[in-house]
C-alpha positions as a LaTeX table, in Angstrom:
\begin{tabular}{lrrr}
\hline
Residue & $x$ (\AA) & $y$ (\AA) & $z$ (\AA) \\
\hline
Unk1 & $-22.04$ & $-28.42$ & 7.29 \\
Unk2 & $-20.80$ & $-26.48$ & 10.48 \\
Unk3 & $-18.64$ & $-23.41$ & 9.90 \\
Unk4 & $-15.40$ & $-24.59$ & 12.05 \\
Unk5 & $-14.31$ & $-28.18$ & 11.47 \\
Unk6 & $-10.82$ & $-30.61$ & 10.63 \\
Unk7 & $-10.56$ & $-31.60$ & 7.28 \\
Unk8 & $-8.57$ & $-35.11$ & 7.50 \\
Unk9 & $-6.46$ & $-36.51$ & 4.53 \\
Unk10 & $-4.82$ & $-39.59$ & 4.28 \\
Unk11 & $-1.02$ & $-38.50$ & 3.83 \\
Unk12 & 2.79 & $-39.65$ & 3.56 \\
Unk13 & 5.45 & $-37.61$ & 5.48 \\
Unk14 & 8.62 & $-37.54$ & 3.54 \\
Unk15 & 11.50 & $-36.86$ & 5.38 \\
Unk16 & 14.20 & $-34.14$ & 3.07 \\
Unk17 & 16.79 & $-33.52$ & 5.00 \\
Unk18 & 15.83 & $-31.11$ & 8.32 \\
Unk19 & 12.49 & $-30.40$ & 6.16 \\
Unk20 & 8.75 & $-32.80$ & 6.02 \\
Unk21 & 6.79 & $-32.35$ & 3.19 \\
Unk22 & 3.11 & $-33.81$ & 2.93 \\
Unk23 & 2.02 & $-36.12$ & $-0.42$ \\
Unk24 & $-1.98$ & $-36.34$ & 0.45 \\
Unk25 & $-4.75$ & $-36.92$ & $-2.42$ \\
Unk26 & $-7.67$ & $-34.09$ & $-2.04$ \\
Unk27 & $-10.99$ & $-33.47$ & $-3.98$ \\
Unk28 & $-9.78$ & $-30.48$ & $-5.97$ \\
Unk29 & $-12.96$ & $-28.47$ & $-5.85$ \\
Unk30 & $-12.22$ & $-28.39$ & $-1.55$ \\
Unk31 & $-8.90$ & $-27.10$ & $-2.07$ \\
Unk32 & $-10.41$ & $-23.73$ & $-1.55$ \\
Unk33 & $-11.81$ & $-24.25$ & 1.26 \\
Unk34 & $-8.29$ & $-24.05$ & 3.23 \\
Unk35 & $-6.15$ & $-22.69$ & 0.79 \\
Unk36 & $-6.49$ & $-19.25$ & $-0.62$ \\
Unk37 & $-4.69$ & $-17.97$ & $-3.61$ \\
Unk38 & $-2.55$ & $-14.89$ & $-2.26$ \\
Unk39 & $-1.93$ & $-12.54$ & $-5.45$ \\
Unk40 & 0.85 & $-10.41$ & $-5.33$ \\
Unk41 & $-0.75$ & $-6.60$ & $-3.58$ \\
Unk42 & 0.25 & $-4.15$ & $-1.29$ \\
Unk43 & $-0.88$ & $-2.89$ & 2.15 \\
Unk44 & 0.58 & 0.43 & 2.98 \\
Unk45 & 4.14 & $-0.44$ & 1.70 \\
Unk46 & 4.38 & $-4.27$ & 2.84 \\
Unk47 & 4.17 & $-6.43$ & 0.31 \\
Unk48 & 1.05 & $-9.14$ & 0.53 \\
Unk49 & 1.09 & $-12.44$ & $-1.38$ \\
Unk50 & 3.37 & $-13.60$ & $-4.00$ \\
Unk51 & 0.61 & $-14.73$ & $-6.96$ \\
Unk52 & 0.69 & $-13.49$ & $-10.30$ \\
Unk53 & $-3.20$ & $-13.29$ & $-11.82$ \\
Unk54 & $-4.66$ & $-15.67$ & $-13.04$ \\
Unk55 & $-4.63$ & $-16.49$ & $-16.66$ \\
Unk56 & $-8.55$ & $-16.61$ & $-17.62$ \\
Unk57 & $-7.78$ & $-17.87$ & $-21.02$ \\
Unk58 & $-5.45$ & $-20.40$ & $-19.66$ \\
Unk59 & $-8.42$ & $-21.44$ & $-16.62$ \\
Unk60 & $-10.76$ & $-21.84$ & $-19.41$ \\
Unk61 & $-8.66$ & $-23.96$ & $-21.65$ \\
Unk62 & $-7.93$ & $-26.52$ & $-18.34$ \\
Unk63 & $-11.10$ & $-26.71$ & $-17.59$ \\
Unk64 & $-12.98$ & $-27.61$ & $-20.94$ \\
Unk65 & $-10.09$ & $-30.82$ & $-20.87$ \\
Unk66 & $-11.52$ & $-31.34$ & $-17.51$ \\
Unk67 & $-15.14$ & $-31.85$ & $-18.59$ \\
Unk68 & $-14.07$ & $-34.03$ & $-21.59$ \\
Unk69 & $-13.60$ & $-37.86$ & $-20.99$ \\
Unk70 & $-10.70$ & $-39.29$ & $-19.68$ \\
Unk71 & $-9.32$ & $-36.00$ & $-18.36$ \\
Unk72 & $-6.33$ & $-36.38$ & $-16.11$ \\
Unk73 & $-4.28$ & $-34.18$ & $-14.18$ \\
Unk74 & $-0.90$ & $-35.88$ & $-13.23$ \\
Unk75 & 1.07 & $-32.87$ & $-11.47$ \\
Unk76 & 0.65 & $-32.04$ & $-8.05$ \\
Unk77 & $-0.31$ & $-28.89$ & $-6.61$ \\
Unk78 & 1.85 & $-27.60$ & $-4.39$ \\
Unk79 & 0.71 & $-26.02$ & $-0.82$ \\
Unk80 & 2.62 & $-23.79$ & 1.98 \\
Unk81 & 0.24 & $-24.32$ & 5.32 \\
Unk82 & 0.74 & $-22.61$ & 8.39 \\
Unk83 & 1.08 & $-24.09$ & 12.03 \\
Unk84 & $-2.43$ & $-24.36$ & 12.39 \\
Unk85 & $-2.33$ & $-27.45$ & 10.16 \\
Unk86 & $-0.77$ & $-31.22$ & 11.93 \\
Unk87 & 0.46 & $-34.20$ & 10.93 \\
Unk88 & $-1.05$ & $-37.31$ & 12.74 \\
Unk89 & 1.53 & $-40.32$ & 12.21 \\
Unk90 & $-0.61$ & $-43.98$ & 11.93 \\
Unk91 & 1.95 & $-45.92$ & 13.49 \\
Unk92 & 2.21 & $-48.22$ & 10.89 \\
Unk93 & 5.67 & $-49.04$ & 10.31 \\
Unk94 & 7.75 & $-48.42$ & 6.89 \\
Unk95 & 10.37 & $-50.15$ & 5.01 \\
Unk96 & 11.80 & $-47.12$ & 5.47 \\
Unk97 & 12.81 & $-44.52$ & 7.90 \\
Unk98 & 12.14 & $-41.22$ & 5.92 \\
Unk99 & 8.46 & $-41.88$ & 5.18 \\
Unk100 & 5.88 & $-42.12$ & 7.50 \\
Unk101 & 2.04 & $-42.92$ & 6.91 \\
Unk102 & $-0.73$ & $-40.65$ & 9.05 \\
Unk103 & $-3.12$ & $-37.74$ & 8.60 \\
Unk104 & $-3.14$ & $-34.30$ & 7.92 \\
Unk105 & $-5.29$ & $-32.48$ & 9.98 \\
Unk106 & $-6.46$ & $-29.19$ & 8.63 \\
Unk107 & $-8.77$ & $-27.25$ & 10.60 \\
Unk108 & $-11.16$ & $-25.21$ & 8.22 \\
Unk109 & $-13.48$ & $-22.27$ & 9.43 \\
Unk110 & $-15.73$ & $-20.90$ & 7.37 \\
Unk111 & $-16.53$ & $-17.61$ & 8.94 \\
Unk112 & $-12.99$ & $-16.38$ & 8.59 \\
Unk113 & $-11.57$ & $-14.34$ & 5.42 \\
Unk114 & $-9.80$ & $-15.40$ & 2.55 \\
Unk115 & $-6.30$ & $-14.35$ & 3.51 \\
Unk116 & $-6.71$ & $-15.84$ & 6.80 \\
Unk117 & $-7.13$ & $-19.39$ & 5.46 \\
Unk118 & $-4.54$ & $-22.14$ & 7.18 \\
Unk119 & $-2.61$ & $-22.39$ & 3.32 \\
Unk120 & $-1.48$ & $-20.65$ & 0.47 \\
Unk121 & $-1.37$ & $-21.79$ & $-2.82$ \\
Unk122 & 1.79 & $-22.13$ & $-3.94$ \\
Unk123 & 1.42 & $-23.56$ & $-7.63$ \\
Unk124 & $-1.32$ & $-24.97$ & $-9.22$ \\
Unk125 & $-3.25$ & $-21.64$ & $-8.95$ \\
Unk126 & $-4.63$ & $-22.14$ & $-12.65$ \\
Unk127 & $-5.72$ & $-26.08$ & $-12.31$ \\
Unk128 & $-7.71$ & $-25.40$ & $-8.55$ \\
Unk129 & $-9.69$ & $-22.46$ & $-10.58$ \\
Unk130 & $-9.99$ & $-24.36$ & $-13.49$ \\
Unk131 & $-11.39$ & $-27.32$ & $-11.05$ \\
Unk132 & $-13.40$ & $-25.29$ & $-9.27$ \\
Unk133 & $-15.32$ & $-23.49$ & $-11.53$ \\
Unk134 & $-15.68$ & $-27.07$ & $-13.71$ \\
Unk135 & $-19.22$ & $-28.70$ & $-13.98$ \\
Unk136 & $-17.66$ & $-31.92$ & $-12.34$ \\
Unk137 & $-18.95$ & $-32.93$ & $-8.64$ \\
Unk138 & $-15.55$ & $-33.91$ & $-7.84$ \\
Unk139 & $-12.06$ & $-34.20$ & $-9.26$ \\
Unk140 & $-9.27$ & $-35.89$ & $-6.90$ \\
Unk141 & $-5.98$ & $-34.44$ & $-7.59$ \\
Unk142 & $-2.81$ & $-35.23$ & $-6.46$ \\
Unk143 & $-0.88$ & $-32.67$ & $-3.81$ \\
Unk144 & 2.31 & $-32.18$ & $-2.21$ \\
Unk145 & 2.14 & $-29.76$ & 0.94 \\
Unk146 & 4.97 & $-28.14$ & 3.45 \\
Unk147 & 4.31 & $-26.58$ & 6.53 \\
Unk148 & 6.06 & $-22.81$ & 6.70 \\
Unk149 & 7.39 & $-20.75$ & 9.09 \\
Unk150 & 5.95 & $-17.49$ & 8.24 \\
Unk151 & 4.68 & $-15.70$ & 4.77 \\
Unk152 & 8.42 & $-14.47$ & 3.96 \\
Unk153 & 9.49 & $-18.72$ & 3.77 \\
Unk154 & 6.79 & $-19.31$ & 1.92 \\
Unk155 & 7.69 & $-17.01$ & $-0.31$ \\
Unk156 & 11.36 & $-18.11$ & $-0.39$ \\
Unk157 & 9.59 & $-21.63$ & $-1.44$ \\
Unk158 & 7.04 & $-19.82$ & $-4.46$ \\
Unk159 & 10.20 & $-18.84$ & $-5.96$ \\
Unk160 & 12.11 & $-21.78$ & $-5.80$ \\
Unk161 & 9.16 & $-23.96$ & $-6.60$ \\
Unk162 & 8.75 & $-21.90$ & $-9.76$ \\
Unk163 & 12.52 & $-21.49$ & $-10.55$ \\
Unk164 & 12.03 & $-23.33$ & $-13.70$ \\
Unk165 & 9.24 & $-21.43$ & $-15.29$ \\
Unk166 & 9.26 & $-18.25$ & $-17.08$ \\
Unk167 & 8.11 & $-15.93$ & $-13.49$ \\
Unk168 & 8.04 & $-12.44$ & $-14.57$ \\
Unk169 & 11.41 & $-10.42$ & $-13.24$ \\
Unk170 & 9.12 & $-7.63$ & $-11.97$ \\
Unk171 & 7.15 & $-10.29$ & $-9.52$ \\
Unk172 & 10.60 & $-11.91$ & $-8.65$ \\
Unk173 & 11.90 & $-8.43$ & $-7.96$ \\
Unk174 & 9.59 & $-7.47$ & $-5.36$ \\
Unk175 & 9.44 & $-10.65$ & $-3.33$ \\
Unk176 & 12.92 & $-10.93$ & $-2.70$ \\
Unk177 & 13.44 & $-8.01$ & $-0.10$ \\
Unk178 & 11.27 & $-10.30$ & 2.14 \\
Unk179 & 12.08 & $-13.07$ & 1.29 \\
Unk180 & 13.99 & $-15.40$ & 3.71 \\
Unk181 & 16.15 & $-18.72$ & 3.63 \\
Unk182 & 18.32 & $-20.62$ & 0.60 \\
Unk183 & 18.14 & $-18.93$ & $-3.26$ \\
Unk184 & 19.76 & $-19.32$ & $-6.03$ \\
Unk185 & 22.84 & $-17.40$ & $-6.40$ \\
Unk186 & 21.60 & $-14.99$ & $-9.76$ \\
Unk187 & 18.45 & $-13.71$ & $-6.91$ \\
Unk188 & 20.61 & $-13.46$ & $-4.25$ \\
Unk189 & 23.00 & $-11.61$ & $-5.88$ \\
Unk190 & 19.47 & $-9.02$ & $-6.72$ \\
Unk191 & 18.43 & $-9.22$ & $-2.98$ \\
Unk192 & 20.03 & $-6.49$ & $-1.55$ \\
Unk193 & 19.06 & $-4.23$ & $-5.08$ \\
Unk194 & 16.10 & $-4.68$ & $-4.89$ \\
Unk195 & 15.75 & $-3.97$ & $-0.89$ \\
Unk196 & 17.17 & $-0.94$ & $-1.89$ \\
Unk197 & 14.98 & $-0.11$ & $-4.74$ \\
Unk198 & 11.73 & $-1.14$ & $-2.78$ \\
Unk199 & 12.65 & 1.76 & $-0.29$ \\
Unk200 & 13.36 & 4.55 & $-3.12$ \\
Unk201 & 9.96 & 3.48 & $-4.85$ \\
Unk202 & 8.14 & 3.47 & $-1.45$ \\
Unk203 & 9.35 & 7.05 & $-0.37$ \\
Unk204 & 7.66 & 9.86 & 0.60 \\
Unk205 & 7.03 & 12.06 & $-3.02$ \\
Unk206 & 5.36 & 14.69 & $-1.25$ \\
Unk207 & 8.83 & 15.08 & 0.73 \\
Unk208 & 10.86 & 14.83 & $-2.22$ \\
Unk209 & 11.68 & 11.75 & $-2.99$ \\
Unk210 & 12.66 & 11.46 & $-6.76$ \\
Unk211 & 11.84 & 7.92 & $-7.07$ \\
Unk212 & 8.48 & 7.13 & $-5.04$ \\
Unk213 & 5.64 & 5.96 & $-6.96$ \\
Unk214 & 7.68 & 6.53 & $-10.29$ \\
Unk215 & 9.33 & 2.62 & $-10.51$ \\
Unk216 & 7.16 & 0.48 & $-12.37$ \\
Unk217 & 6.23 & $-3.10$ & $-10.73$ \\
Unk218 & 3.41 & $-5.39$ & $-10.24$ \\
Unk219 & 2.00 & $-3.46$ & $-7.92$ \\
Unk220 & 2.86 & $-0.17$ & $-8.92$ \\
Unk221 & 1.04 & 0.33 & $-12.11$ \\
Unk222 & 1.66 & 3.90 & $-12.31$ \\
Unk223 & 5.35 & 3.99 & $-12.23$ \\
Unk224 & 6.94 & 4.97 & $-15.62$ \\
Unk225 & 10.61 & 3.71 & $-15.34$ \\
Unk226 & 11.39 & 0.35 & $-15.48$ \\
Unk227 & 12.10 & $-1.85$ & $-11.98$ \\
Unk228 & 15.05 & $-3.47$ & $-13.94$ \\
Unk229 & 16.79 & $-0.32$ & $-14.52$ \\
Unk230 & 17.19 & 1.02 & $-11.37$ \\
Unk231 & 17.98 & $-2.48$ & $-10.30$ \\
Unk232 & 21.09 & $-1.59$ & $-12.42$ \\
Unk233 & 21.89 & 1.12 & $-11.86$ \\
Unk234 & 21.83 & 0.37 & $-7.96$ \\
Unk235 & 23.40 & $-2.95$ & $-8.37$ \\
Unk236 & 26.10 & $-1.43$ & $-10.41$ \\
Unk237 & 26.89 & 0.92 & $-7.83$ \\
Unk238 & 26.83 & $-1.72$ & $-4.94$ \\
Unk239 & 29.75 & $-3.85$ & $-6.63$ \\
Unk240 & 31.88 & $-1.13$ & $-8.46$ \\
Unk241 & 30.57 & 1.96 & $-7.07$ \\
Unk242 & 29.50 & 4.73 & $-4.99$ \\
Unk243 & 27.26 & 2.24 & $-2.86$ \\
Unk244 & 30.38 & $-0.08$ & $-1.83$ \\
Unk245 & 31.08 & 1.82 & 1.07 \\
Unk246 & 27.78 & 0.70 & 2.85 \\
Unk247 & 28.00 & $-2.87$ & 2.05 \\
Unk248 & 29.93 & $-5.87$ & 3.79 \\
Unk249 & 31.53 & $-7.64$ & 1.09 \\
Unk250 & 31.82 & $-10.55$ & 3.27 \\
Unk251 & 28.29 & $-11.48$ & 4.06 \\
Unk252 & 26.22 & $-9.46$ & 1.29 \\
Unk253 & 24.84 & $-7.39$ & 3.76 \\
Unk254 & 24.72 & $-3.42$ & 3.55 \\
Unk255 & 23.10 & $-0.14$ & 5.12 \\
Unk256 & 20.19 & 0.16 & 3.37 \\
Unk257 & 19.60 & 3.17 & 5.02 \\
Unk258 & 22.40 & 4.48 & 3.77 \\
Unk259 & 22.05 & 3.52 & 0.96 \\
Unk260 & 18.48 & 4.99 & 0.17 \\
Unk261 & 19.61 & 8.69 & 1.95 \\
Unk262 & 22.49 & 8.66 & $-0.62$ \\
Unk263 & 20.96 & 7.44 & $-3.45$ \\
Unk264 & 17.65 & 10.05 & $-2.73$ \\
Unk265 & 20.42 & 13.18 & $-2.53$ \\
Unk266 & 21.50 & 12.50 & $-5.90$ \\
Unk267 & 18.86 & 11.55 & $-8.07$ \\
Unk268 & 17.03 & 14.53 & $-6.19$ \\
Unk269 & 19.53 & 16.83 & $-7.79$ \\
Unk270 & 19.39 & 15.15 & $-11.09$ \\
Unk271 & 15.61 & 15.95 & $-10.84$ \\
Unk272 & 15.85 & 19.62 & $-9.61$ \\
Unk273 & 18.24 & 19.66 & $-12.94$ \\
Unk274 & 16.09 & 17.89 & $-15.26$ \\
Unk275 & 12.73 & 18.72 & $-13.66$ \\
Unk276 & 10.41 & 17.82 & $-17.37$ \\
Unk277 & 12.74 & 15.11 & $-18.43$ \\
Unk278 & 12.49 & 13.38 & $-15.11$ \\
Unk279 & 8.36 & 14.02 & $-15.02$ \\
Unk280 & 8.25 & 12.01 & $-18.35$ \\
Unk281 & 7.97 & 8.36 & $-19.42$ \\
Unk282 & 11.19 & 6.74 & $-21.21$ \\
Unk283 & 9.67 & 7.08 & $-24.43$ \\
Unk284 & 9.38 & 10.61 & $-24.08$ \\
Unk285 & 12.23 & 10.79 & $-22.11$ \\
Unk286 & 15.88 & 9.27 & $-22.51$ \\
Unk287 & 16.72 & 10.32 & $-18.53$ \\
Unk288 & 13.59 & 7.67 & $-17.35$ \\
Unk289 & 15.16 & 5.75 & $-20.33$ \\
Unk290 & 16.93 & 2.15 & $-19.07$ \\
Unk291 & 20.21 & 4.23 & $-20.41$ \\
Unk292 & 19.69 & 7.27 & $-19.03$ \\
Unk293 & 19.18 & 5.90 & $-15.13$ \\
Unk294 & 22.40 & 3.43 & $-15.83$ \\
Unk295 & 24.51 & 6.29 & $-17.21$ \\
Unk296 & 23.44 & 8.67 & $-14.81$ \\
Unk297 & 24.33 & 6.12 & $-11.84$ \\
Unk298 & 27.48 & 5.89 & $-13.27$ \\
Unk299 & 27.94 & 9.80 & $-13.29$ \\
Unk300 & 27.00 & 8.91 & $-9.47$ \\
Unk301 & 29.41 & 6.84 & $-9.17$ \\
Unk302 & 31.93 & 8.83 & $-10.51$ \\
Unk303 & 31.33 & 11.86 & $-8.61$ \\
Unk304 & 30.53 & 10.66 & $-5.12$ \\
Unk305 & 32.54 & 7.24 & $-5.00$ \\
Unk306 & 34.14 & 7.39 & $-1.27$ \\
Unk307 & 32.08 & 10.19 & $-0.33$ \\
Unk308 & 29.46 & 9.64 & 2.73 \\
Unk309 & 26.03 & 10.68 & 3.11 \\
Unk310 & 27.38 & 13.22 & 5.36 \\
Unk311 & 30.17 & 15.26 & 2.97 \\
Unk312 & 27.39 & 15.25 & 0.15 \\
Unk313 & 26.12 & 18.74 & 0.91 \\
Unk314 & 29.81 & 20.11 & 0.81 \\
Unk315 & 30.24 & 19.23 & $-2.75$ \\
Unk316 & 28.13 & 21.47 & $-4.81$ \\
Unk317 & 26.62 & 18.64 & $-6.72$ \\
Unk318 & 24.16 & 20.59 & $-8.51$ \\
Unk319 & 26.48 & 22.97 & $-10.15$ \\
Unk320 & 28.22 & 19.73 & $-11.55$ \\
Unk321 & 25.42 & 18.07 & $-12.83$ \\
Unk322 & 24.15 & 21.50 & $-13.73$ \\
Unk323 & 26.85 & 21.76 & $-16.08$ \\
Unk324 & 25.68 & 18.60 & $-18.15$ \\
Unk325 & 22.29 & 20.04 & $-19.29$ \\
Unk326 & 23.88 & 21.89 & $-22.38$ \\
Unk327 & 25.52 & 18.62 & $-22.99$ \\
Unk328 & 22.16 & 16.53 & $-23.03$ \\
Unk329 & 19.54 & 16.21 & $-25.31$ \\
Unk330 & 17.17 & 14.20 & $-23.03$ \\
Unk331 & 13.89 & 14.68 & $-24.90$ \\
Unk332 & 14.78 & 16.88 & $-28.05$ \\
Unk333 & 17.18 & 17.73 & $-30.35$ \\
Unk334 & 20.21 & 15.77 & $-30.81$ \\
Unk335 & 23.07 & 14.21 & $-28.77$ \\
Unk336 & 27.06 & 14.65 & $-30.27$ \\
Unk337 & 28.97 & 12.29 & $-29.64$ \\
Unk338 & 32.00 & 13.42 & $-31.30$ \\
Unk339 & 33.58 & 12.14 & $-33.98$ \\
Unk340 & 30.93 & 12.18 & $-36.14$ \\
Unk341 & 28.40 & 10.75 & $-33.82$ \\
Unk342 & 25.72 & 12.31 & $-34.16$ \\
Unk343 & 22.30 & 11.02 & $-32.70$ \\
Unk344 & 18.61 & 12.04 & $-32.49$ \\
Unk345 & 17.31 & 12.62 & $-28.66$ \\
Unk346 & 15.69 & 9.30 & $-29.18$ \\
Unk347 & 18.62 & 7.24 & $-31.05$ \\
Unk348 & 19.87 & 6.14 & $-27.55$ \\
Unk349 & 18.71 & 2.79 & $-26.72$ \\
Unk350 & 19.03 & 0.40 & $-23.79$ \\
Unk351 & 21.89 & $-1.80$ & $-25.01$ \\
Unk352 & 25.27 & $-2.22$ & $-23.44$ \\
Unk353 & 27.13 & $-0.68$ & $-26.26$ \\
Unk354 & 24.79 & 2.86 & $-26.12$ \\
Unk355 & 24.63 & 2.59 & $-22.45$ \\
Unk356 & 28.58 & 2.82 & $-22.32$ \\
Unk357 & 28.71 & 5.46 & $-25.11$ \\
Unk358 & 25.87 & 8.06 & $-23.36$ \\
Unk359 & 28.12 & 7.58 & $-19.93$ \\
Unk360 & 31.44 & 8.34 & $-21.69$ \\
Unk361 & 29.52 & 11.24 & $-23.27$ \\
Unk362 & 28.38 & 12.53 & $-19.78$ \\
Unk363 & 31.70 & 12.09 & $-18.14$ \\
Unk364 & 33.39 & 13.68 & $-20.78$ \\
Unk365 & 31.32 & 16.46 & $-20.10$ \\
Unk366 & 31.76 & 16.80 & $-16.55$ \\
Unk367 & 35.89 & 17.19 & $-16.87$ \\
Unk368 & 35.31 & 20.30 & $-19.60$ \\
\hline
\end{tabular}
């Protein structure tokens, strides 16, 4: 077989409103040979791919049904491909005027790498490797394909393909900051967050960043506090504090610079304050804690709502938040909450009632 050819399928074109999408039958064990299966990684700080891993217990279990009789696979796989890849129309007329019979014409090279590949594998990741490593000499599955303009619409489409399934938040988290075109309102509401958080946890640490490399996501193994707090604590802060001022209510759009520079000047002082509470994971650690980053963002919020980047230096923040250390108990001893409340370090957990009672604590604190 030579290493550049077209692969040619048999295909409808469905019309969807300005959009075509592509229902073509394939032999499942050549759907790697154009499409590659782009797992979520990271080169320098862009984000590559969109894929969680595969499931090997999951692969294994497909394809043992695949080498028993009458094995079927009903649901299609779905592909992105990229302008490399054509439809042909036949010319044979249809009843009607939103499908169209033809070809898709996929050119296929063999000498070029896997992330280079004219498709990406949008779902169906598990059933193609469970196909492909099957002892079968062919299995013809159905498919449904859509030709994207660039990686960030194709991931746009992975998540709204997979809307209805269980994605992990962590995965959804870092593939909306570049992520383009139509969502549904709960992720676009998280867009902007996570933009935000994407720049604190891909900061320069050796500068002083108190967040880079620290947030814990997909492809971040090694961070200790969890994604979805900071997504919190940022996101409370964009709608009801200090981070308002940078955003345009009117379009969802914000400074994300901003943002970052006056997020960074805080929690900077919070770790100059806190310095072995801030080194250590939440279970060590109630400040890395999912209540100790929302509380503290609202301390943020409280002390700097209004303020600019700029007029941050002239308020002495860290005698302030200097002044709440005797009033913390971040990883030993116990916090008192008055009245009677009294709680080990670690009694504090990430609930909305303890979240609101640590912040009251903290700002009760700060008016003594």
């Amino acid at each position: 077989m030579a290493d550049r050819y077209e692969l040619r399928l048999p295909a409808l074109r469905i019309r969807q409103g300005a959009q075509f999408i592509y229902t073509f039958g394939v032999d499942g064990k050549r759907i790697h040979d154009f499409a590659t299966v782009s797992r979520v990684h990271r080169d320098d700080i862009t984000l590559q791919g969109y894929q969680r891993p595969e499931v090997l217990s999951h692969i294994r279990a497909i394809r043992r049904y695949l080498e028993s009789d009458g094995a079927m696979l009903p649901n299609a796989v779905v592909v992105a491909f990229d302008d490399r890849v054509s439809f042909v129309a036949s010319g044979t007329s249809s009843s009607v005027d939103y499908v169209s019979a033809g070809e898709l014409v996929i050119p296929i090279d063999e000498s070029l790498p896997e992330d280079q590949k004219p498709a990406w594998l949008v779902d169906g990741q598990q059933r193609s490797a469970a196909i492909r490593d099957a002892d079968l000499a062919e299995f013809g599955i159905a498919a449904v394909g859509f030709i994207a303009h660039g990686e960030a619409e194709q991931r746009s489409q992975f998540i709204l393909v997979n809307n209805t399934k269980p994605l992990p938040k962590g995965l959804i988290h870092e593939l909306l900051p570049d992520t383009m075109g139509h969502l549904p309102t709960a992720y676009a509401r998280k867009q902007l967050p996570a933009e935000v958080m994407a720049r604190l946890n891909f900061g320069n640490r050796a500068a002083g960043a108190p967040f880079a490399g620290r947030i814990s996501t997909p492809t971040m193994a090694d961070g200790y506090i969890k994604d979805n707090s900071v997504l919190k604590m940022i996101e409370n802060s964009l709608y009801d504090g200090a981070l308002y001022q940078y955003r345009d209510p009117e379009d969802g759009s914000g400074d994300v610079d901003q943002m970052v520079l006056h997020l960074n000047y805080f929690w900077t002082i919070v770790q100059l304050a806190f310095p072995t509470a801030w080194e250590l994971p939440p279970t060590k650690s109630r400040l890395t804690h999912g209540a100790g980053v929302q509380a503290m963002g609202y301390v943020m919020d409280a002390l700097t709502d209004g303020v600019p980047t700029a007029e941050l230096a002239g308020m002495n923040l860290e005698a302030t938040v200097g002044r709440l250390g005797e009033h913390c108990a971040w990883t030993s001893g116990t916090w008192d909450f008055g009245e009677e409340q009294v709680r080990r370090w670690n009694g504090i957990q990430n609930t909305p009632n303890d979240v609101k009672v640590l912040t009251s604590h903290l700002l009760r604190a700060l008016k003594r």
